[in-house]
Amino acid sequence: MTSLPESRPPGGQPSGKGTRLRASFGGLVVPVAIIGAIAAFETARTTDASREVFFNISTPWLMYFVFVLSTAVIVGAFVQRARIWRLGKPRPVLNNFGARLTNLLTAGAGTSRVKNDRYAGVMHGLIYTSFIGLFIVTLLLALDDYLPLIFGSDAEHAFLKGGVYLAYSLAGDILGVMGLVGIGMAVYRRYISPPDKLTWDKRPSEDAIIVGLLGVVLFTGILVEGLRIGGDEIPAGNESWSKWSPAGWLVAKIFGGVSESALLDFHVGFWWFHVVGAFVLLALMGVTKFRHILLAPLNAFFKRPATPLYLAPMGDIEALIEEGAGLGAGRLQDFTWKELFDADTCVRCGRCTEVCPAYTAGQPLSPMALIQDLKTYMNHAGPLLIGGKDPETELAEPLVGGYVKDETLWACRTCGACMQECPVLIEHVPSIVDMRRYLVMEQARVPATAQAALQNIEQRGHPWRGTQLTRETWIEQLQAEGIEVPMFDGTQDYLYWVGCSGALVERNVPITQSVVRLLIQAGTSFGVLGQSETCNGDPARRLGNEFLYATMAQTNAETFNELGVRRVITACPHCFNTFKNEYPDFGGRYEVTHHADFLQLLVAKGALKPKEMNGQTVTFHDSCYIGRGNGIYDSPREVLESIPGMKLVEMPRNRERGMCCGAGGGNMWQEEAGTRVNHLRAAEAANTGASIVATACPFCIQMFDDGIPAIQPDEEKRTIKAYDIAELLEVSVKPAAMAVQDGAVEVPPGVA
């Protein structure tokens, strides 16, 4: 078979998509022009198209009375809620205005997070677009009616006539049908095939009223339009106009056998039913979760633009004690007004609980239930406070320990998964930590193992009770190998912050040593503090002892500043997050780099050259505090992918939707009720078929080292091991790196 020669443009290159695009475009011009001409002709025939605003309604003024009642309910309800919000402490919301405005437009008004659940995203998109669109349609109708009156014109319409009116009618019908399709999807999802998360806090009456009334209003809107068309527009010989309202025209055809007078009588009745229903629906905005249509965009604006896992300082704690102010949040007025606003914004969608590692493991925490419990307390305590009464004496139980149980607060990993998923941008973690602060600093109700860690931090400068290592043990081991670790004296470019786990936990010492060997091999100018290093305070802060954290942060920041520290490298995501995002509140402003980013930079520059590691299959676990907390997802994967022969596979939950290892929020030092979170995550890693689970966090390594033996007790049949990316990179860059088979990676020095 002879093939035709390929057409080539000048230069001899094969013709590409450009030629095909031009041909397709040319082929579209003629039919589009024909359609446009027909549309123009049809529009020209309907230049008089319009309709009376209050057609067939003899007492339209009654509508304004209903409108005033509806508005009064909405305003009254919001004023009442605002009085409760104002009971909270101040929180600035006008700083970083540009970032806040972006949040409002994208995550708020743009509902960008809703689509994370695909079905719900389509459903919500249809209903939301219909609601907003029909609001604009109604607003345009009002302007069309009132503008001539305002400007003293005799014209019946300002702009809704002819082609503009017909396009307006078509848009209104399309929006109404879209809304009904969305309502149908909502009914199916909520009542026919509901996902588990919609059954955790069912309130059938409220949900049915909102969904049902919205559907009734949309349906009666189309019905009223059809009755008007059938009773007036078609009999008047203007059916060509009617077809621009296809849904209404279809209704008119269905009732084609009914007399005009009967249609007009039905029109009046259903018009009032539709109008009253619409205003009742708006009134519900003030007293049900339907209020989120206003609160969600506002909450997006109010949300702190800072790093998601940032915690704000409490201020001068000694001054608070002298003033008799509460430490932490044990009363309504101890929360910020934004935290109270969060509780009213919640729509009980269950997305936060669905991704919560504690809830997944069967532990006593549901972020959604916690927010709803806080809201219930608001509803009970708020009116009492406004009325001058004390909720502590009037209510049967307190907020913390009563409405919200202690064990609920201690089960939180502060991983931020709930905040990542929340479509209305509620910030759960700061409220949880505020209540922990109350438990620790006001009530001294702390789990025994957590209290032991806090005491160890206070007395010894680290949380690892019983460790036999010192902060220089790892240095002495390297010296025995002939490697001298430089002490930081202010002349080096970087301070390498080892951290408590990197120096004092036996499993993490080899990771620290791998990082140091790589830094030395790459010629990096760095130094360490050795015995002068102490805990940066992060465990104390997440466990609720803000006073201890503030003391350590202030001391460390002063030490860093005296030493002339400008740049910090650390292998601990918790230290990284604390130095980068929270130390600036204490005068410590540094350029902080996580070792994943730094190693990736060294590889990219050619300072480190990975060699072959044949047949390795690795899955990467995202640490919450560098992933969700700081957006570091690519660099650790790029380090792994830079190693020739290494194959990267992903766990089902990865990147911003990755699952916590279970150690966060101080749970490294707490006993767990229910299934251990790290066992679930270890099983997920093993199920990928990878022989290595890599991470970039010392806490995560410890949790995997505990979890893997639990899910694969037989050591001989164990299929997966946990390593830090630095350990794997060091093996690969060795001058004589071994080419090993899957499951038999060379064990870095010191790793059992």
Short mmCIF file of C-alpha atoms in Angstrom, two decimals, residues 229-641:
data_model
loop_
_atom_site.label_atom_id
_atom_site.label_comp_id
_atom_site.label_asym_id
_atom_site.label_seq_id
_atom_site.Cartn_x
_atom_site.Cartn_y
_atom_site.Cartn_z
CA ILE A 229 -46.93 31.41 29.55
CA GLY A 230 -49.94 29.11 29.11
CA GLY A 231 -52.44 31.63 30.44
CA ASP A 232 -51.17 34.75 28.68
CA GLU A 233 -48.13 34.60 26.42
CA ILE A 234 -49.19 31.75 24.11
CA PRO A 235 -52.84 32.91 23.79
CA ALA A 236 -51.53 36.38 22.90
CA GLY A 237 -49.68 34.88 19.93
CA ASN A 238 -46.20 35.22 21.42
CA GLU A 239 -45.23 31.57 21.66
CA SER A 240 -41.95 32.40 19.92
CA TRP A 241 -41.02 34.30 23.08
CA SER A 242 -42.06 31.38 25.27
CA LYS A 243 -39.56 28.99 23.75
CA TRP A 244 -36.78 31.07 25.31
CA SER A 245 -38.10 29.75 28.63
CA PRO A 246 -37.94 26.07 27.66
CA ALA A 247 -38.85 24.62 31.06
CA GLY A 248 -41.76 27.03 31.49
CA TRP A 249 -42.88 26.45 27.90
CA LEU A 250 -42.89 22.68 28.53
CA VAL A 251 -45.09 23.19 31.61
CA ALA A 252 -47.44 25.35 29.55
CA LYS A 253 -47.72 22.61 26.93
CA ILE A 254 -48.47 20.02 29.62
CA PHE A 255 -51.38 22.17 30.79
CA GLY A 256 -52.43 22.98 27.24
CA GLY A 257 -55.94 21.55 27.73
CA VAL A 258 -56.72 23.77 30.72
CA SER A 259 -58.63 27.01 30.17
CA GLU A 260 -56.80 30.32 30.23
CA SER A 261 -58.80 31.61 33.20
CA ALA A 262 -58.05 28.47 35.23
CA LEU A 263 -54.36 28.74 34.41
CA LEU A 264 -54.33 32.36 35.57
CA ASP A 265 -56.14 31.43 38.80
CA PHE A 266 -53.56 28.71 39.45
CA HIS A 267 -50.85 31.22 38.58
CA VAL A 268 -51.92 33.60 41.35
CA GLY A 269 -52.03 30.85 43.97
CA PHE A 270 -48.70 29.31 43.08
CA TRP A 271 -47.07 32.73 42.67
CA TRP A 272 -47.82 33.55 46.29
CA PHE A 273 -46.82 30.06 47.39
CA HIS A 274 -43.51 30.49 45.55
CA VAL A 275 -42.83 33.98 46.93
CA VAL A 276 -43.65 33.10 50.53
CA GLY A 277 -41.61 29.89 50.24
CA ALA A 278 -38.63 31.83 48.89
CA PHE A 279 -38.70 34.30 51.76
CA VAL A 280 -39.14 31.53 54.34
CA LEU A 281 -36.10 29.84 52.80
CA LEU A 282 -34.12 33.05 53.21
CA ALA A 283 -35.31 33.37 56.80
CA LEU A 284 -33.95 29.86 57.47
CA MET A 285 -30.55 31.29 56.57
CA GLY A 286 -30.55 32.96 59.95
CA VAL A 287 -31.53 29.99 62.11
CA THR A 288 -30.21 26.81 60.46
CA LYS A 289 -26.95 25.55 58.95
CA PHE A 290 -28.18 27.15 55.70
CA ARG A 291 -26.52 30.26 57.12
CA HIS A 292 -23.24 28.87 55.80
CA ILE A 293 -24.04 30.43 52.44
CA LEU A 294 -23.11 33.74 54.09
CA LEU A 295 -20.77 32.58 56.85
CA ALA A 296 -18.52 30.35 54.72
CA PRO A 297 -17.17 33.15 52.48
CA LEU A 298 -16.71 35.33 55.56
CA ASN A 299 -14.92 32.52 57.37
CA ALA A 300 -12.61 32.12 54.39
CA PHE A 301 -11.71 35.80 54.73
CA PHE A 302 -11.30 35.55 58.50
CA LYS A 303 -9.10 32.44 58.27
CA ARG A 304 -5.52 33.14 59.24
CA PRO A 305 -3.41 33.27 56.03
CA ALA A 306 -0.38 31.95 57.94
CA THR A 307 0.92 28.40 57.74
CA PRO A 308 -1.98 26.05 58.65
CA LEU A 309 -0.34 24.46 61.71
CA TYR A 310 0.85 27.74 63.21
CA LEU A 311 -0.24 28.37 66.80
CA ALA A 312 -0.50 31.92 68.11
CA PRO A 313 1.16 32.82 71.43
CA MET A 314 -0.95 33.53 74.50
CA GLY A 315 0.88 36.77 75.28
CA ASP A 316 2.35 37.64 78.66
CA ILE A 317 1.31 34.60 80.70
CA GLU A 318 2.54 36.02 84.00
CA ALA A 319 0.45 39.14 83.43
CA LEU A 320 -2.57 36.97 82.62
CA ILE A 321 -2.10 35.12 85.91
CA GLU A 322 -1.82 38.38 87.86
CA GLU A 323 -5.00 39.67 86.21
CA GLY A 324 -6.85 36.48 87.09
CA ALA A 325 -7.55 35.78 83.43
CA GLY A 326 -8.08 32.21 82.32
CA LEU A 327 -5.17 30.26 80.88
CA GLY A 328 -6.26 28.40 77.80
CA ALA A 329 -9.92 28.02 76.89
CA GLY A 330 -12.22 26.58 79.52
CA ARG A 331 -14.99 29.16 79.20
CA LEU A 332 -16.74 30.70 76.23
CA GLN A 333 -15.03 34.05 76.70
CA ASP A 334 -11.60 32.36 76.65
CA PHE A 335 -11.91 31.56 72.95
CA THR A 336 -11.30 34.14 70.24
CA TRP A 337 -14.43 35.40 68.51
CA LYS A 338 -13.16 33.68 65.34
CA GLU A 339 -13.16 30.29 67.08
CA LEU A 340 -16.79 30.88 68.08
CA PHE A 341 -17.58 31.97 64.52
CA ASP A 342 -16.06 28.68 63.30
CA ALA A 343 -18.58 26.71 65.34
CA ASP A 344 -21.52 28.50 63.72
CA THR A 345 -20.08 27.97 60.23
CA CYS A 346 -19.95 24.16 60.50
CA VAL A 347 -22.39 22.35 58.17
CA ARG A 348 -21.88 18.87 59.67
CA CYS A 349 -20.65 17.41 56.38
CA GLY A 350 -18.34 14.99 58.22
CA ARG A 351 -15.34 15.51 55.95
CA CYS A 352 -13.08 16.44 58.86
CA THR A 353 -14.02 13.33 60.82
CA GLU A 354 -13.66 11.11 57.76
CA VAL A 355 -9.95 11.97 57.45
CA CYS A 356 -9.13 12.20 61.16
CA PRO A 357 -6.52 9.53 62.00
CA ALA A 358 -7.79 9.21 65.56
CA TYR A 359 -11.38 8.63 64.44
CA THR A 360 -10.22 6.21 61.74
CA ALA A 361 -8.46 4.19 64.43
CA GLY A 362 -11.57 4.07 66.61
CA GLN A 363 -10.28 6.58 69.15
CA PRO A 364 -12.52 9.08 70.98
CA LEU A 365 -12.21 12.06 68.64
CA SER A 366 -14.52 13.32 65.92
CA PRO A 367 -13.53 16.85 64.85
CA MET A 368 -17.07 17.46 63.60
CA ALA A 369 -18.61 16.35 66.89
CA LEU A 370 -16.13 18.48 68.83
CA ILE A 371 -17.11 21.60 66.89
CA GLN A 372 -20.78 20.77 67.35
CA ASP A 373 -20.23 20.24 71.09
CA LEU A 374 -18.61 23.66 71.26
CA LYS A 375 -21.58 25.12 69.39
CA THR A 376 -24.01 23.46 71.81
CA TYR A 377 -22.13 25.00 74.71
CA MET A 378 -22.28 28.37 72.93
CA ASN A 379 -26.04 28.05 72.61
CA HIS A 380 -26.35 27.27 76.32
CA ALA A 381 -23.72 29.55 77.84
CA GLY A 382 -23.92 32.51 75.45
CA PRO A 383 -27.41 33.75 76.43
CA LEU A 384 -26.52 33.26 80.11
CA LEU A 385 -23.42 35.44 79.80
CA ILE A 386 -25.34 38.08 77.87
CA GLY A 387 -27.95 38.03 80.63
CA GLY A 388 -25.30 38.52 83.31
CA LYS A 389 -25.41 34.95 84.65
CA ASP A 390 -22.53 32.56 85.29
CA PRO A 391 -22.65 29.40 83.12
CA GLU A 392 -20.45 27.56 85.63
CA THR A 393 -23.24 27.73 88.21
CA GLU A 394 -26.20 27.61 85.84
CA LEU A 395 -25.15 24.67 83.65
CA ALA A 396 -24.93 21.07 84.78
CA GLU A 397 -21.43 20.52 83.41
CA PRO A 398 -18.45 22.59 82.22
CA LEU A 399 -17.26 22.92 78.65
CA VAL A 400 -13.95 21.05 79.08
CA GLY A 401 -14.51 17.70 80.69
CA GLY A 402 -18.27 17.94 80.19
CA TYR A 403 -19.45 19.05 76.77
CA VAL A 404 -16.01 18.21 75.37
CA LYS A 405 -14.35 15.23 77.07
CA ASP A 406 -10.70 15.26 78.12
CA GLU A 407 -9.96 12.10 76.13
CA THR A 408 -11.33 13.76 72.99
CA LEU A 409 -8.79 16.57 73.29
CA TRP A 410 -5.84 14.28 74.03
CA ALA A 411 -6.59 12.04 71.03
CA CYS A 412 -5.88 14.88 68.57
CA ARG A 413 -2.65 14.57 66.53
CA THR A 414 -2.72 18.26 65.51
CA CYS A 415 -2.00 16.91 62.02
CA GLY A 416 -4.30 19.41 60.30
CA ALA A 417 -6.13 16.84 58.16
CA CYS A 418 -9.46 18.17 59.44
CA MET A 419 -8.58 21.75 58.50
CA GLN A 420 -7.26 20.63 55.11
CA GLU A 421 -10.58 18.99 54.22
CA CYS A 422 -13.06 21.42 55.76
CA PRO A 423 -14.98 23.08 52.89
CA VAL A 424 -15.90 26.09 55.06
CA LEU A 425 -12.33 26.56 56.38
CA ILE A 426 -12.88 25.87 60.08
CA GLU A 427 -9.66 25.87 62.13
CA HIS A 428 -10.10 22.97 64.55
CA VAL A 429 -6.55 22.57 65.87
CA PRO A 430 -6.09 25.99 67.55
CA SER A 431 -9.34 25.48 69.49
CA ILE A 432 -8.25 22.00 70.58
CA VAL A 433 -4.85 23.26 71.73
CA ASP A 434 -6.50 26.16 73.57
CA MET A 435 -8.59 23.66 75.54
CA ARG A 436 -5.49 21.55 76.19
CA ARG A 437 -3.82 24.66 77.60
CA TYR A 438 -6.72 24.99 80.01
CA LEU A 439 -6.39 21.33 81.05
CA VAL A 440 -2.63 21.63 81.62
CA MET A 441 -2.18 25.12 83.07
CA GLU A 442 -5.49 25.60 84.90
CA GLN A 443 -6.66 22.11 85.83
CA ALA A 444 -3.43 20.06 85.83
CA ARG A 445 -5.37 17.22 84.17
CA VAL A 446 -2.71 15.61 81.99
CA PRO A 447 -2.21 11.95 81.03
CA ALA A 448 0.57 10.51 83.18
CA THR A 449 2.90 9.69 80.28
CA ALA A 450 2.45 13.14 78.77
CA GLN A 451 3.10 14.74 82.15
CA ALA A 452 6.32 12.74 82.44
CA ALA A 453 7.47 14.08 79.07
CA LEU A 454 6.66 17.65 80.12
CA GLN A 455 8.56 17.24 83.37
CA ASN A 456 11.53 15.84 81.49
CA ILE A 457 11.54 18.82 79.12
CA GLU A 458 11.45 21.20 82.06
CA GLN A 459 14.15 19.41 84.05
CA ARG A 460 16.45 17.99 81.36
CA GLY A 461 15.66 19.96 78.21
CA HIS A 462 14.23 17.02 76.26
CA PRO A 463 11.16 14.73 76.43
CA TRP A 464 12.95 11.35 76.27
CA ARG A 465 12.81 9.96 79.77
CA GLY A 466 15.31 7.17 80.42
CA THR A 467 17.55 7.68 77.40
CA GLN A 468 21.18 6.68 77.93
CA LEU A 469 22.42 8.91 75.12
CA THR A 470 23.72 12.45 75.41
CA ARG A 471 23.51 15.20 72.82
CA GLU A 472 27.12 14.47 71.85
CA THR A 473 26.99 10.67 71.68
CA TRP A 474 26.43 10.73 67.93
CA ILE A 475 29.33 13.18 67.54
CA GLU A 476 31.66 10.89 69.48
CA GLN A 477 30.62 7.96 67.29
CA LEU A 478 31.51 9.91 64.15
CA GLN A 479 34.81 10.97 65.69
CA ALA A 480 35.59 7.28 66.18
CA GLU A 481 35.14 6.92 62.40
CA GLY A 482 37.55 9.80 61.83
CA ILE A 483 34.85 12.36 61.03
CA GLU A 484 35.08 15.68 62.86
CA VAL A 485 31.76 17.45 63.31
CA PRO A 486 32.20 21.25 63.40
CA MET A 487 30.75 23.20 66.31
CA PHE A 488 28.77 26.27 65.32
CA ASP A 489 30.63 29.48 66.16
CA GLY A 490 28.84 32.02 63.99
CA THR A 491 31.24 31.84 61.05
CA GLN A 492 29.45 29.00 59.26
CA ASP A 493 26.61 29.52 56.82
CA TYR A 494 24.24 27.09 58.52
CA LEU A 495 23.38 25.79 61.95
CA TYR A 496 22.40 22.14 61.70
CA TRP A 497 19.79 21.68 64.41
CA VAL A 498 19.81 18.02 65.43
CA GLY A 499 16.80 18.05 67.76
CA CYS A 500 15.96 15.87 70.73
CA SER A 501 14.96 12.83 68.68
CA GLY A 502 17.93 13.10 66.34
CA ALA A 503 20.40 13.07 69.24
CA LEU A 504 18.74 11.08 72.01
CA VAL A 505 16.71 8.32 70.30
CA GLU A 506 18.87 5.39 69.25
CA ARG A 507 16.99 4.74 66.01
CA ASN A 508 17.34 8.36 64.90
CA VAL A 509 21.06 8.76 65.60
CA PRO A 510 22.02 7.06 62.27
CA ILE A 511 19.77 9.54 60.44
CA THR A 512 21.56 12.47 62.05
CA GLN A 513 24.90 10.94 61.13
CA SER A 514 23.78 10.34 57.53
CA VAL A 515 22.74 13.97 57.17
CA VAL A 516 26.06 15.17 58.58
CA ARG A 517 28.10 12.89 56.30
CA LEU A 518 26.15 14.16 53.29
CA LEU A 519 26.63 17.79 54.32
CA ILE A 520 30.36 17.24 54.75
CA GLN A 521 30.66 15.38 51.44
CA ALA A 522 28.85 18.22 49.66
CA GLY A 523 31.17 20.81 51.21
CA THR A 524 28.43 22.60 53.14
CA SER A 525 29.52 25.23 55.65
CA PHE A 526 27.70 24.23 58.83
CA GLY A 527 28.09 23.64 62.53
CA VAL A 528 26.13 22.07 65.39
CA LEU A 529 25.50 23.12 68.99
CA GLY A 530 26.24 19.78 70.61
CA GLN A 531 25.61 19.82 74.34
CA SER A 532 24.38 23.43 74.14
CA GLU A 533 21.30 22.34 72.21
CA THR A 534 18.03 21.97 74.11
CA CYS A 535 14.42 21.24 73.18
CA ASN A 536 12.83 23.97 71.08
CA GLY A 537 9.60 23.54 73.05
CA ASP A 538 7.30 22.17 70.34
CA PRO A 539 6.15 19.08 72.31
CA ALA A 540 5.31 21.29 75.29
CA ARG A 541 3.29 23.67 73.12
CA ARG A 542 1.28 20.94 71.37
CA LEU A 543 0.61 19.23 74.70
CA GLY A 544 -0.76 22.49 76.09
CA ASN A 545 2.02 23.78 78.35
CA GLU A 546 2.36 27.15 76.68
CA PHE A 547 4.30 28.63 79.58
CA LEU A 548 7.05 26.02 79.23
CA TYR A 549 7.12 26.46 75.46
CA ALA A 550 7.33 30.26 75.69
CA THR A 551 10.21 30.00 78.16
CA MET A 552 12.19 27.66 75.91
CA ALA A 553 11.41 29.58 72.73
CA GLN A 554 12.54 32.85 74.28
CA THR A 555 15.75 31.27 75.58
CA ASN A 556 16.58 29.55 72.29
CA ALA A 557 15.85 32.66 70.23
CA GLU A 558 18.16 34.72 72.45
CA THR A 559 20.89 32.06 72.17
CA PHE A 560 20.57 31.91 68.38
CA ASN A 561 20.71 35.67 68.09
CA GLU A 562 23.80 35.88 70.32
CA LEU A 563 25.54 33.21 68.22
CA GLY A 564 24.68 35.00 65.00
CA VAL A 565 22.52 32.21 63.58
CA ARG A 566 21.05 33.25 60.23
CA ARG A 567 20.19 29.95 58.56
CA VAL A 568 19.03 26.68 60.08
CA ILE A 569 18.88 23.16 58.63
CA THR A 570 16.91 20.52 60.51
CA ALA A 571 15.72 16.97 59.83
CA CYS A 572 12.75 17.28 62.20
CA PRO A 573 9.52 18.65 60.68
CA HIS A 574 8.29 19.75 64.10
CA CYS A 575 11.47 21.73 64.76
CA PHE A 576 11.29 23.08 61.21
CA ASN A 577 7.71 24.31 61.62
CA THR A 578 8.44 25.82 65.03
CA PHE A 579 11.59 27.69 63.98
CA LYS A 580 10.15 28.86 60.67
CA ASN A 581 6.63 29.85 61.66
CA GLU A 582 6.44 30.30 65.43
CA TYR A 583 9.83 31.56 66.63
CA PRO A 584 9.34 34.92 64.86
CA ASP A 585 6.77 35.68 67.59
CA PHE A 586 9.66 35.44 70.08
CA GLY A 587 12.22 37.47 68.14
CA GLY A 588 13.75 34.53 66.28
CA ARG A 589 13.74 35.16 62.54
CA TYR A 590 15.85 32.75 60.52
CA GLU A 591 16.01 31.16 57.11
CA VAL A 592 14.93 27.62 57.97
CA THR A 593 15.37 24.69 55.58
CA HIS A 594 14.20 21.14 56.07
CA HIS A 595 16.79 18.51 55.19
CA ALA A 596 14.54 17.17 52.41
CA ASP A 597 14.73 20.51 50.61
CA PHE A 598 18.45 20.91 51.30
CA LEU A 599 19.40 17.43 50.11
CA GLN A 600 17.31 17.90 46.97
CA LEU A 601 19.19 21.14 46.31
CA LEU A 602 22.56 19.42 46.76
CA VAL A 603 21.56 16.66 44.35
CA ALA A 604 20.23 19.15 41.80
CA LYS A 605 23.50 21.14 41.97
CA GLY A 606 25.54 17.98 41.49
CA ALA A 607 27.17 18.27 44.91
CA LEU A 608 25.80 14.81 45.69
CA LYS A 609 25.69 12.17 42.96
CA PRO A 610 23.48 9.15 43.70
CA LYS A 611 24.52 5.84 42.19
CA GLU A 612 22.65 2.67 41.31
CA MET A 613 20.41 0.85 43.79
CA ASN A 614 18.90 -1.80 41.54
CA GLY A 615 15.37 -3.00 42.00
CA GLN A 616 14.36 -0.90 44.99
CA THR A 617 10.65 -0.13 45.38
CA VAL A 618 9.90 2.63 47.87
CA THR A 619 6.78 4.40 49.09
CA PHE A 620 7.02 7.81 50.71
CA HIS A 621 5.12 8.84 53.82
CA ASP A 622 4.40 12.57 54.07
CA SER A 623 5.07 13.99 57.50
CA CYS A 624 2.19 16.28 58.49
CA TYR A 625 4.37 19.16 59.62
CA ILE A 626 6.35 19.49 56.40
CA GLY A 627 3.50 18.35 54.14
CA ARG A 628 0.15 19.82 55.12
CA GLY A 629 1.87 22.24 57.47
CA ASN A 630 4.39 23.72 55.04
CA GLY A 631 3.68 22.37 51.57
CA ILE A 632 6.86 20.31 51.14
CA TYR A 633 5.83 17.37 48.97
CA ASP A 634 8.06 17.26 45.91
CA SER A 635 11.60 17.60 47.25
CA PRO A 636 11.71 14.35 49.29
CA ARG A 637 10.27 12.47 46.33
CA GLU A 638 12.80 14.08 44.01
CA VAL A 639 15.60 12.91 46.31
CA LEU A 640 14.29 9.35 46.08
CA GLU A 641 13.73 9.53 42.33
#
